[in-house]
PDB file of C-alpha atoms in Angstrom:
ATOM      1  CA  UNK A  19      69.029  64.678  86.593  1.00  0.00           C
ATOM      2  CA  UNK A  20      70.026  66.856  89.582  1.00  0.00           C
ATOM      3  CA  UNK A  21      68.107  65.703  92.677  1.00  0.00           C
ATOM      4  CA  UNK A  22      65.983  68.371  94.319  1.00  0.00           C
ATOM      5  CA  UNK A  23      67.948  68.279  97.584  1.00  0.00           C
ATOM      6  CA  UNK A  24      71.196  69.627  99.047  1.00  0.00           C
ATOM      7  CA  UNK A  25      73.023  66.575  97.645  1.00  0.00           C
ATOM      8  CA  UNK A  26      74.094  65.379  94.228  1.00  0.00           C
ATOM      9  CA  UNK A  27      75.335  62.118  92.734  1.00  0.00           C
ATOM     10  CA  UNK A  28      79.023  61.683  91.977  1.00  0.00           C
ATOM     11  CA  UNK A  29      80.928  59.403  89.657  1.00  0.00           C
ATOM     12  CA  UNK A  30      83.689  59.391  87.009  1.00  0.00           C
ATOM     13  CA  UNK A  31      81.788  61.942  84.954  1.00  0.00           C
ATOM     14  CA  UNK A  32      80.826  64.012  87.998  1.00  0.00           C
ATOM     15  CA  UNK A  33      83.796  64.065  90.388  1.00  0.00           C
ATOM     16  CA  UNK A  34      84.011  65.649  93.788  1.00  0.00           C
ATOM     17  CA  UNK A  35      84.691  69.365  93.438  1.00  0.00           C
ATOM     18  CA  UNK A  36      86.138  71.937  95.804  1.00  0.00           C
ATOM     19  CA  UNK A  37      82.680  73.363  96.419  1.00  0.00           C
ATOM     20  CA  UNK A  38      81.517  70.243  98.196  1.00  0.00           C
ATOM     21  CA  UNK A  39      82.051  68.887 101.664  1.00  0.00           C
ATOM     22  CA  UNK A  40      83.635  65.444 101.542  1.00  0.00           C
ATOM     23  CA  UNK A  41      81.387  64.022 104.269  1.00  0.00           C
ATOM     24  CA  UNK A  42      79.252  61.433 102.500  1.00  0.00           C
ATOM     25  CA  UNK A  43      75.626  60.929 103.497  1.00  0.00           C
ATOM     26  CA  UNK A  44      73.243  58.098 102.630  1.00  0.00           C
ATOM     27  CA  UNK A  45      69.847  58.959 101.158  1.00  0.00           C
ATOM     28  CA  UNK A  46      66.712  56.997 101.879  1.00  0.00           C
ATOM     29  CA  UNK A  47      66.822  55.527  98.368  1.00  0.00           C
ATOM     30  CA  UNK A  48      70.267  54.035  98.976  1.00  0.00           C
ATOM     31  CA  UNK A  49      72.279  56.531  96.933  1.00  0.00           C
ATOM     32  CA  UNK A  50      75.255  58.369  98.424  1.00  0.00           C
ATOM     33  CA  UNK A  51      75.562  62.122  98.052  1.00  0.00           C
ATOM     34  CA  UNK A  52      77.753  64.979  99.268  1.00  0.00           C
ATOM     35  CA  UNK A  53      76.744  68.095 101.135  1.00  0.00           C
ATOM     36  CA  UNK A  54      77.130  71.245  99.099  1.00  0.00           C
ATOM     37  CA  UNK A  55      78.907  73.998 100.986  1.00  0.00           C
ATOM     38  CA  UNK A  56      78.296  77.018  98.769  1.00  0.00           C
ATOM     39  CA  UNK A  57      81.893  77.302  97.634  1.00  0.00           C
ATOM     40  CA  UNK A  58      83.426  77.395 101.096  1.00  0.00           C
ATOM     41  CA  UNK A  59      86.894  75.929 101.582  1.00  0.00           C
ATOM     42  CA  UNK A  60      86.578  72.132 101.814  1.00  0.00           C
ATOM     43  CA  UNK A  61      87.565  70.287 104.955  1.00  0.00           C
ATOM     44  CA  UNK A  62      91.118  68.967 104.802  1.00  0.00           C
ATOM     45  CA  UNK A  63      93.196  66.548 106.799  1.00  0.00           C
ATOM     46  CA  UNK A  64      96.895  65.754 107.084  1.00  0.00           C
ATOM     47  CA  UNK A  65      98.264  62.911 104.995  1.00  0.00           C
ATOM     48  CA  UNK A  66     100.820  60.936 107.060  1.00  0.00           C
ATOM     49  CA  UNK A  67     104.218  60.678 105.425  1.00  0.00           C
ATOM     50  CA  UNK A  68     103.524  63.299 102.767  1.00  0.00           C
ATOM     51  CA  UNK A  69     105.829  66.291 103.200  1.00  0.00           C
ATOM     52  CA  UNK A  70     108.518  68.009 101.223  1.00  0.00           C
ATOM     53  CA  UNK A  71     112.128  68.563 102.287  1.00  0.00           C
ATOM     54  CA  UNK A  72     111.154  71.792 104.012  1.00  0.00           C
ATOM     55  CA  UNK A  73     108.586  70.066 106.185  1.00  0.00           C
ATOM     56  CA  UNK A  74     105.530  71.405 104.349  1.00  0.00           C
ATOM     57  CA  UNK A  75     102.827  68.956 105.304  1.00  0.00           C
ATOM     58  CA  UNK A  76     100.809  67.267 102.576  1.00  0.00           C
ATOM     59  CA  UNK A  77      97.045  67.378 102.898  1.00  0.00           C
ATOM     60  CA  UNK A  78      94.029  66.143 100.990  1.00  0.00           C
ATOM     61  CA  UNK A  79      90.418  67.150 100.700  1.00  0.00           C
ATOM     62  CA  UNK A  80      88.380  64.663 102.705  1.00  0.00           C
ATOM     63  CA  UNK A  81      86.755  62.384 100.171  1.00  0.00           C
ATOM     64  CA  UNK A  82      89.628  62.512  97.683  1.00  0.00           C
ATOM     65  CA  UNK A  83      92.516  60.081  97.366  1.00  0.00           C
ATOM     66  CA  UNK A  84      95.053  62.502  95.945  1.00  0.00           C
ATOM     67  CA  UNK A  85      97.262  64.372  98.398  1.00  0.00           C
ATOM     68  CA  UNK A  86      97.830  68.035  97.695  1.00  0.00           C
ATOM     69  CA  UNK A  87      99.951  70.673  99.393  1.00  0.00           C
ATOM     70  CA  UNK A  88      98.016  73.473 101.011  1.00  0.00           C
ATOM     71  CA  UNK A  89     100.570  76.288 100.956  1.00  0.00           C
ATOM     72  CA  UNK A  90     100.751  79.939 100.118  1.00  0.00           C
ATOM     73  CA  UNK A  91     101.032  80.680  96.400  1.00  0.00           C
ATOM     74  CA  UNK A  92     103.601  83.367  97.117  1.00  0.00           C
ATOM     75  CA  UNK A  93     105.775  82.198 100.001  1.00  0.00           C
ATOM     76  CA  UNK A  94     106.751  78.762 101.246  1.00  0.00           C
ATOM     77  CA  UNK A  95     108.182  78.420 104.741  1.00  0.00           C
ATOM     78  CA  UNK A  96     110.297  75.569 106.097  1.00  0.00           C
ATOM     79  CA  UNK A  97     113.123  74.921 108.565  1.00  0.00           C
ATOM     80  CA  UNK A  98     116.842  74.227 108.146  1.00  0.00           C
ATOM     81  CA  UNK A  99     119.843  73.856 110.451  1.00  0.00           C
ATOM     82  CA  UNK A 100     121.958  76.797 111.620  1.00  0.00           C
ATOM     83  CA  UNK A 101     124.846  75.386 109.625  1.00  0.00           C
ATOM     84  CA  UNK A 102     123.080  76.034 106.294  1.00  0.00           C
ATOM     85  CA  UNK A 103     125.219  78.320 104.135  1.00  0.00           C
ATOM     86  CA  UNK A 104     123.770  81.820 103.529  1.00  0.00           C
ATOM     87  CA  UNK A 105     122.353  82.309 100.050  1.00  0.00           C
ATOM     88  CA  UNK A 106     119.946  84.643  98.305  1.00  0.00           C
ATOM     89  CA  UNK A 107     118.487  86.852 101.023  1.00  0.00           C
ATOM     90  CA  UNK A 108     119.786  86.522 104.587  1.00  0.00           C
ATOM     91  CA  UNK A 109     117.725  87.838 107.514  1.00  0.00           C
ATOM     92  CA  UNK A 110     119.331  88.388 110.936  1.00  0.00           C
ATOM     93  CA  UNK A 111     118.143  89.866 114.239  1.00  0.00           C
ATOM     94  CA  UNK A 112     120.010  92.324 116.450  1.00  0.00           C
ATOM     95  CA  UNK A 113     119.349  94.359 119.587  1.00  0.00           C
ATOM     96  CA  UNK A 114     119.748  98.086 120.222  1.00  0.00           C
ATOM     97  CA  UNK A 115     123.492  97.602 120.645  1.00  0.00           C
ATOM     98  CA  UNK A 116     123.672  96.011 117.187  1.00  0.00           C
ATOM     99  CA  UNK A 117     124.711  92.726 118.807  1.00  0.00           C
ATOM    100  CA  UNK A 118     124.136  89.368 117.115  1.00  0.00           C
ATOM    101  CA  UNK A 119     124.055  85.813 118.442  1.00  0.00           C
ATOM    102  CA  UNK A 120     126.967  83.414 117.965  1.00  0.00           C
ATOM    103  CA  UNK A 121     125.402  81.545 115.027  1.00  0.00           C
ATOM    104  CA  UNK A 122     124.481  84.815 113.329  1.00  0.00           C
ATOM    105  CA  UNK A 123     127.994  86.225 113.690  1.00  0.00           C
ATOM    106  CA  UNK A 124     129.364  83.023 112.227  1.00  0.00           C
ATOM    107  CA  UNK A 125     127.031  83.286 109.226  1.00  0.00           C
ATOM    108  CA  UNK A 126     127.797  86.965 108.695  1.00  0.00           C
ATOM    109  CA  UNK A 127     131.561  86.707 109.005  1.00  0.00           C
ATOM    110  CA  UNK A 128     133.184  89.940 107.860  1.00  0.00           C
ATOM    111  CA  UNK A 129     129.761  91.314 106.927  1.00  0.00           C
ATOM    112  CA  UNK A 130     129.288  92.322 110.595  1.00  0.00           C
ATOM    113  CA  UNK A 131     131.516  95.324 109.833  1.00  0.00           C
ATOM    114  CA  UNK A 132     129.364  96.101 106.799  1.00  0.00           C
ATOM    115  CA  UNK A 133     126.315  96.159 109.104  1.00  0.00           C
ATOM    116  CA  UNK A 134     127.974  98.646 111.462  1.00  0.00           C
ATOM    117  CA  UNK A 135     128.897 100.994 108.627  1.00  0.00           C
ATOM    118  CA  UNK A 136     125.448 100.755 107.026  1.00  0.00           C
ATOM    119  CA  UNK A 137     123.750 101.249 110.398  1.00  0.00           C
ATOM    120  CA  UNK A 138     125.716 104.432 111.028  1.00  0.00           C
ATOM    121  CA  UNK A 139     124.931 105.765 107.550  1.00  0.00           C
ATOM    122  CA  UNK A 140     121.213 104.996 107.874  1.00  0.00           C
ATOM    123  CA  UNK A 141     120.854 105.860 111.588  1.00  0.00           C
ATOM    124  CA  UNK A 142     119.670 102.328 112.311  1.00  0.00           C
ATOM    125  CA  UNK A 143     119.441 101.791 116.071  1.00  0.00           C
ATOM    126  CA  UNK A 144     118.040  98.255 116.246  1.00  0.00           C
ATOM    127  CA  UNK A 145     114.692  99.346 117.672  1.00  0.00           C
ATOM    128  CA  UNK A 146     111.936  96.732 117.777  1.00  0.00           C
ATOM    129  CA  UNK A 147     110.509  96.139 114.301  1.00  0.00           C
ATOM    130  CA  UNK A 148     112.966  98.456 112.518  1.00  0.00           C
ATOM    131  CA  UNK A 149     114.963  97.151 109.554  1.00  0.00           C
ATOM    132  CA  UNK A 150     118.252  97.723 107.809  1.00  0.00           C
ATOM    133  CA  UNK A 151     118.346  96.568 104.177  1.00  0.00           C
ATOM    134  CA  UNK A 152     121.795  96.037 102.645  1.00  0.00           C
ATOM    135  CA  UNK A 153     121.974  94.933  98.985  1.00  0.00           C
ATOM    136  CA  UNK A 154     125.075  93.016  97.842  1.00  0.00           C
ATOM    137  CA  UNK A 155     126.759  93.148 101.273  1.00  0.00           C
ATOM    138  CA  UNK A 156     130.553  92.892 101.404  1.00  0.00           C
ATOM    139  CA  UNK A 157     132.088  89.868 103.110  1.00  0.00           C
ATOM    140  CA  UNK A 158     129.224  87.430 102.527  1.00  0.00           C
ATOM    141  CA  UNK A 159     127.871  85.443  99.582  1.00  0.00           C
ATOM    142  CA  UNK A 160     124.247  86.459 100.199  1.00  0.00           C
ATOM    143  CA  UNK A 161     122.808  88.786  97.557  1.00  0.00           C
ATOM    144  CA  UNK A 162     120.987  90.834 100.159  1.00  0.00           C
ATOM    145  CA  UNK A 163     121.141  91.218 103.944  1.00  0.00           C
ATOM    146  CA  UNK A 164     118.147  92.303 106.008  1.00  0.00           C
ATOM    147  CA  UNK A 165     118.735  93.119 109.671  1.00  0.00           C
ATOM    148  CA  UNK A 166     115.632  93.258 111.876  1.00  0.00           C
ATOM    149  CA  UNK A 167     115.865  95.096 115.180  1.00  0.00           C
ATOM    150  CA  UNK A 168     114.360  93.452 118.274  1.00  0.00           C
ATOM    151  CA  UNK A 169     114.961  96.304 120.707  1.00  0.00           C
ATOM    152  CA  UNK A 170     116.009  95.535 124.283  1.00  0.00           C
ATOM    153  CA  UNK A 171     116.097  91.815 125.042  1.00  0.00           C
ATOM    154  CA  UNK A 172     114.355  92.338 128.383  1.00  0.00           C
ATOM    155  CA  UNK A 173     111.409  94.063 126.680  1.00  0.00           C
ATOM    156  CA  UNK A 174     110.702  91.388 124.052  1.00  0.00           C
ATOM    157  CA  UNK A 175     107.277  89.766 124.408  1.00  0.00           C
ATOM    158  CA  UNK A 176     106.117  86.525 122.798  1.00  0.00           C
ATOM    159  CA  UNK A 177     103.717  88.374 120.485  1.00  0.00           C
ATOM    160  CA  UNK A 178     106.653  90.369 119.128  1.00  0.00           C
ATOM    161  CA  UNK A 179     107.990  87.344 117.254  1.00  0.00           C
ATOM    162  CA  UNK A 180     104.849  87.212 115.121  1.00  0.00           C
ATOM    163  CA  UNK A 181     105.490  90.872 114.342  1.00  0.00           C
ATOM    164  CA  UNK A 182     109.129  90.172 113.474  1.00  0.00           C
ATOM    165  CA  UNK A 183     107.970  87.528 111.005  1.00  0.00           C
ATOM    166  CA  UNK A 184     105.547  89.993 109.442  1.00  0.00           C
ATOM    167  CA  UNK A 185     108.244  92.643 109.190  1.00  0.00           C
ATOM    168  CA  UNK A 186     110.507  90.134 107.460  1.00  0.00           C
ATOM    169  CA  UNK A 187     107.853  89.175 104.904  1.00  0.00           C
ATOM    170  CA  UNK A 188     107.156  92.850 104.272  1.00  0.00           C
ATOM    171  CA  UNK A 189     110.735  93.307 103.059  1.00  0.00           C
ATOM    172  CA  UNK A 190     110.543  90.485 100.501  1.00  0.00           C
ATOM    173  CA  UNK A 191     109.892  91.188  96.838  1.00  0.00           C
ATOM    174  CA  UNK A 192     109.683  89.474  93.474  1.00  0.00           C
ATOM    175  CA  UNK A 193     113.472  89.100  93.339  1.00  0.00           C
ATOM    176  CA  UNK A 194     113.832  87.536  96.785  1.00  0.00           C
ATOM    177  CA  UNK A 195     113.887  83.879  95.690  1.00  0.00           C
ATOM    178  CA  UNK A 196     115.706  81.887  98.365  1.00  0.00           C
ATOM    179  CA  UNK A 197     115.571  83.391 101.865  1.00  0.00           C
ATOM    180  CA  UNK A 198     117.251  82.228 105.081  1.00  0.00           C
ATOM    181  CA  UNK A 199     116.074  83.647 108.404  1.00  0.00           C
ATOM    182  CA  UNK A 200     118.396  82.991 111.352  1.00  0.00           C
ATOM    183  CA  UNK A 201     116.121  82.386 114.341  1.00  0.00           C
ATOM    184  CA  UNK A 202     118.555  83.658 116.934  1.00  0.00           C
ATOM    185  CA  UNK A 203     118.649  86.541 119.400  1.00  0.00           C
ATOM    186  CA  UNK A 204     121.873  88.103 120.715  1.00  0.00           C
ATOM    187  CA  UNK A 205     121.735  85.891 123.829  1.00  0.00           C
ATOM    188  CA  UNK A 206     121.140  82.627 121.958  1.00  0.00           C
ATOM    189  CA  UNK A 207     118.797  80.599 119.757  1.00  0.00           C
ATOM    190  CA  UNK A 208     115.116  81.507 119.848  1.00  0.00           C
ATOM    191  CA  UNK A 209     112.793  79.232 121.774  1.00  0.00           C
ATOM    192  CA  UNK A 210     110.830  76.790 119.632  1.00  0.00           C
ATOM    193  CA  UNK A 211     107.580  78.735 120.057  1.00  0.00           C
ATOM    194  CA  UNK A 212     109.334  81.928 119.025  1.00  0.00           C
ATOM    195  CA  UNK A 213     110.734  80.387 115.836  1.00  0.00           C
ATOM    196  CA  UNK A 214     107.257  79.051 115.009  1.00  0.00           C
ATOM    197  CA  UNK A 215     105.808  82.526 115.559  1.00  0.00           C
ATOM    198  CA  UNK A 216     108.383  83.951 113.132  1.00  0.00           C
ATOM    199  CA  UNK A 217     107.310  81.388 110.505  1.00  0.00           C
ATOM    200  CA  UNK A 218     103.616  82.112 111.134  1.00  0.00           C
ATOM    201  CA  UNK A 219     104.162  85.861 110.872  1.00  0.00           C
ATOM    202  CA  UNK A 220     105.863  85.436 107.508  1.00  0.00           C
ATOM    203  CA  UNK A 221     103.039  83.321 106.135  1.00  0.00           C
ATOM    204  CA  UNK A 222     100.315  85.606 107.442  1.00  0.00           C
ATOM    205  CA  UNK A 223     101.942  88.758 106.045  1.00  0.00           C
ATOM    206  CA  UNK A 224     102.507  87.075 102.673  1.00  0.00           C
ATOM    207  CA  UNK A 225      98.862  86.002 102.319  1.00  0.00           C
ATOM    208  CA  UNK A 226      96.868  87.652  99.553  1.00  0.00           C
ATOM    209  CA  UNK A 227      93.274  87.050  98.527  1.00  0.00           C
ATOM    210  CA  UNK A 228      93.425  87.642  94.786  1.00  0.00           C
ATOM    211  CA  UNK A 229      91.077  85.001  93.407  1.00  0.00           C
ATOM    212  CA  UNK A 230      89.045  87.612  91.537  1.00  0.00           C
ATOM    213  CA  UNK A 231      91.987  89.688  90.332  1.00  0.00           C
ATOM    214  CA  UNK A 232      93.698  89.313  86.976  1.00  0.00           C
ATOM    215  CA  UNK A 233      96.514  86.803  87.481  1.00  0.00           C
ATOM    216  CA  UNK A 234     100.027  88.066  86.788  1.00  0.00           C
ATOM    217  CA  UNK A 235     102.594  85.994  84.968  1.00  0.00           C
ATOM    218  CA  UNK A 236     105.433  84.561  87.045  1.00  0.00           C
ATOM    219  CA  UNK A 237     107.972  86.767  85.283  1.00  0.00           C
ATOM    220  CA  UNK A 238     105.860  89.919  85.624  1.00  0.00           C
ATOM    221  CA  UNK A 239     107.103  92.610  87.996  1.00  0.00           C
ATOM    222  CA  UNK A 240     105.497  92.463  91.402  1.00  0.00           C
ATOM    223  CA  UNK A 241     104.790  88.724  91.537  1.00  0.00           C
ATOM    224  CA  UNK A 242     106.233  87.510  94.837  1.00  0.00           C
ATOM    225  CA  UNK A 243     107.878  84.094  94.853  1.00  0.00           C
ATOM    226  CA  UNK A 244     110.047  83.192  97.847  1.00  0.00           C
ATOM    227  CA  UNK A 245     111.272  80.014  99.482  1.00  0.00           C
ATOM    228  CA  UNK A 246     111.888  80.945 103.116  1.00  0.00           C
ATOM    229  CA  UNK A 247     113.983  78.708 105.380  1.00  0.00           C
ATOM    230  CA  UNK A 248     114.033  79.381 109.128  1.00  0.00           C
ATOM    231  CA  UNK A 249     117.433  78.355 110.546  1.00  0.00           C
ATOM    232  CA  UNK A 250     116.988  76.688 113.950  1.00  0.00           C
ATOM    233  CA  UNK A 251     118.864  74.438 116.361  1.00  0.00           C
ATOM    234  CA  UNK A 252     116.468  71.475 116.087  1.00  0.00           C
ATOM    235  CA  UNK A 253     114.887  71.156 112.643  1.00  0.00           C
ATOM    236  CA  UNK A 254     112.715  68.112 113.384  1.00  0.00           C
ATOM    237  CA  UNK A 255     111.287  69.669 116.546  1.00  0.00           C
ATOM    238  CA  UNK A 256     110.571  72.948 114.730  1.00  0.00           C
ATOM    239  CA  UNK A 257     108.687  71.198 111.926  1.00  0.00           C
ATOM    240  CA  UNK A 258     106.627  69.251 114.445  1.00  0.00           C
ATOM    241  CA  UNK A 259     105.841  72.393 116.450  1.00  0.00           C
ATOM    242  CA  UNK A 260     104.882  74.358 113.330  1.00  0.00           C
ATOM    243  CA  UNK A 261     102.434  71.723 112.059  1.00  0.00           C
ATOM    244  CA  UNK A 262      99.480  72.837 114.259  1.00  0.00           C
ATOM    245  CA  UNK A 263     100.212  76.522 113.616  1.00  0.00           C
ATOM    246  CA  UNK A 264     100.329  75.926 109.860  1.00  0.00           C
ATOM    247  CA  UNK A 265      96.668  74.851 109.988  1.00  0.00           C
ATOM    248  CA  UNK A 266      95.758  78.276 111.313  1.00  0.00           C
ATOM    249  CA  UNK A 267      97.851  80.370 108.926  1.00  0.00           C
ATOM    250  CA  UNK A 268      96.625  78.343 105.918  1.00  0.00           C
TER     251      UNK A 268
END
């Protein structure tokens, strides 16, 4: 019998569901119930020690013992070292002079000449937020190279990095798969906050609310699945810095 109150009994046959707040309350008759929350997202908390190799933090619904990952269905974002070999899709940043940072030039190798030729053919000037998309670039093992312009270094503002992340996510598609984003400007590695903003921008741009839409099959055209790795100087520090921001973007 369902009690005539904003609570209900739970047990093996009536488990906690996602439509309930995990904060238990005690009724005057000694029973314990849970607040209903009209289908709103349940409160979650971090689970210490639960994370994957990309630093995606494990979480659980308060009131449940099982840890679950709260991540985007379409795009996962983590951090790797600069030394990680380019694969799949490679994303690099350049200024209006088409200059790259040291780590980016090292990753690109002979593909830097490919960028110059493609930029000339496509009139790419490296302006802030502009992109140059090169499929199957010569001189590199990556299947696709995306160059994102940052404009003049002196004019870059902190909010621009969130935009750069969004621009990057906007270029991804169903065939993207593995993606490496080199978090470096022409004058050196991005600051930690800037790299975190790039990661946040990617996640925010990739978000889709499609609960009430017909679900597409994984192999159906248009279904975005990407594993994005942000290449940084200090992986551990980047993961730690991104943890609070990931709460917001989730």
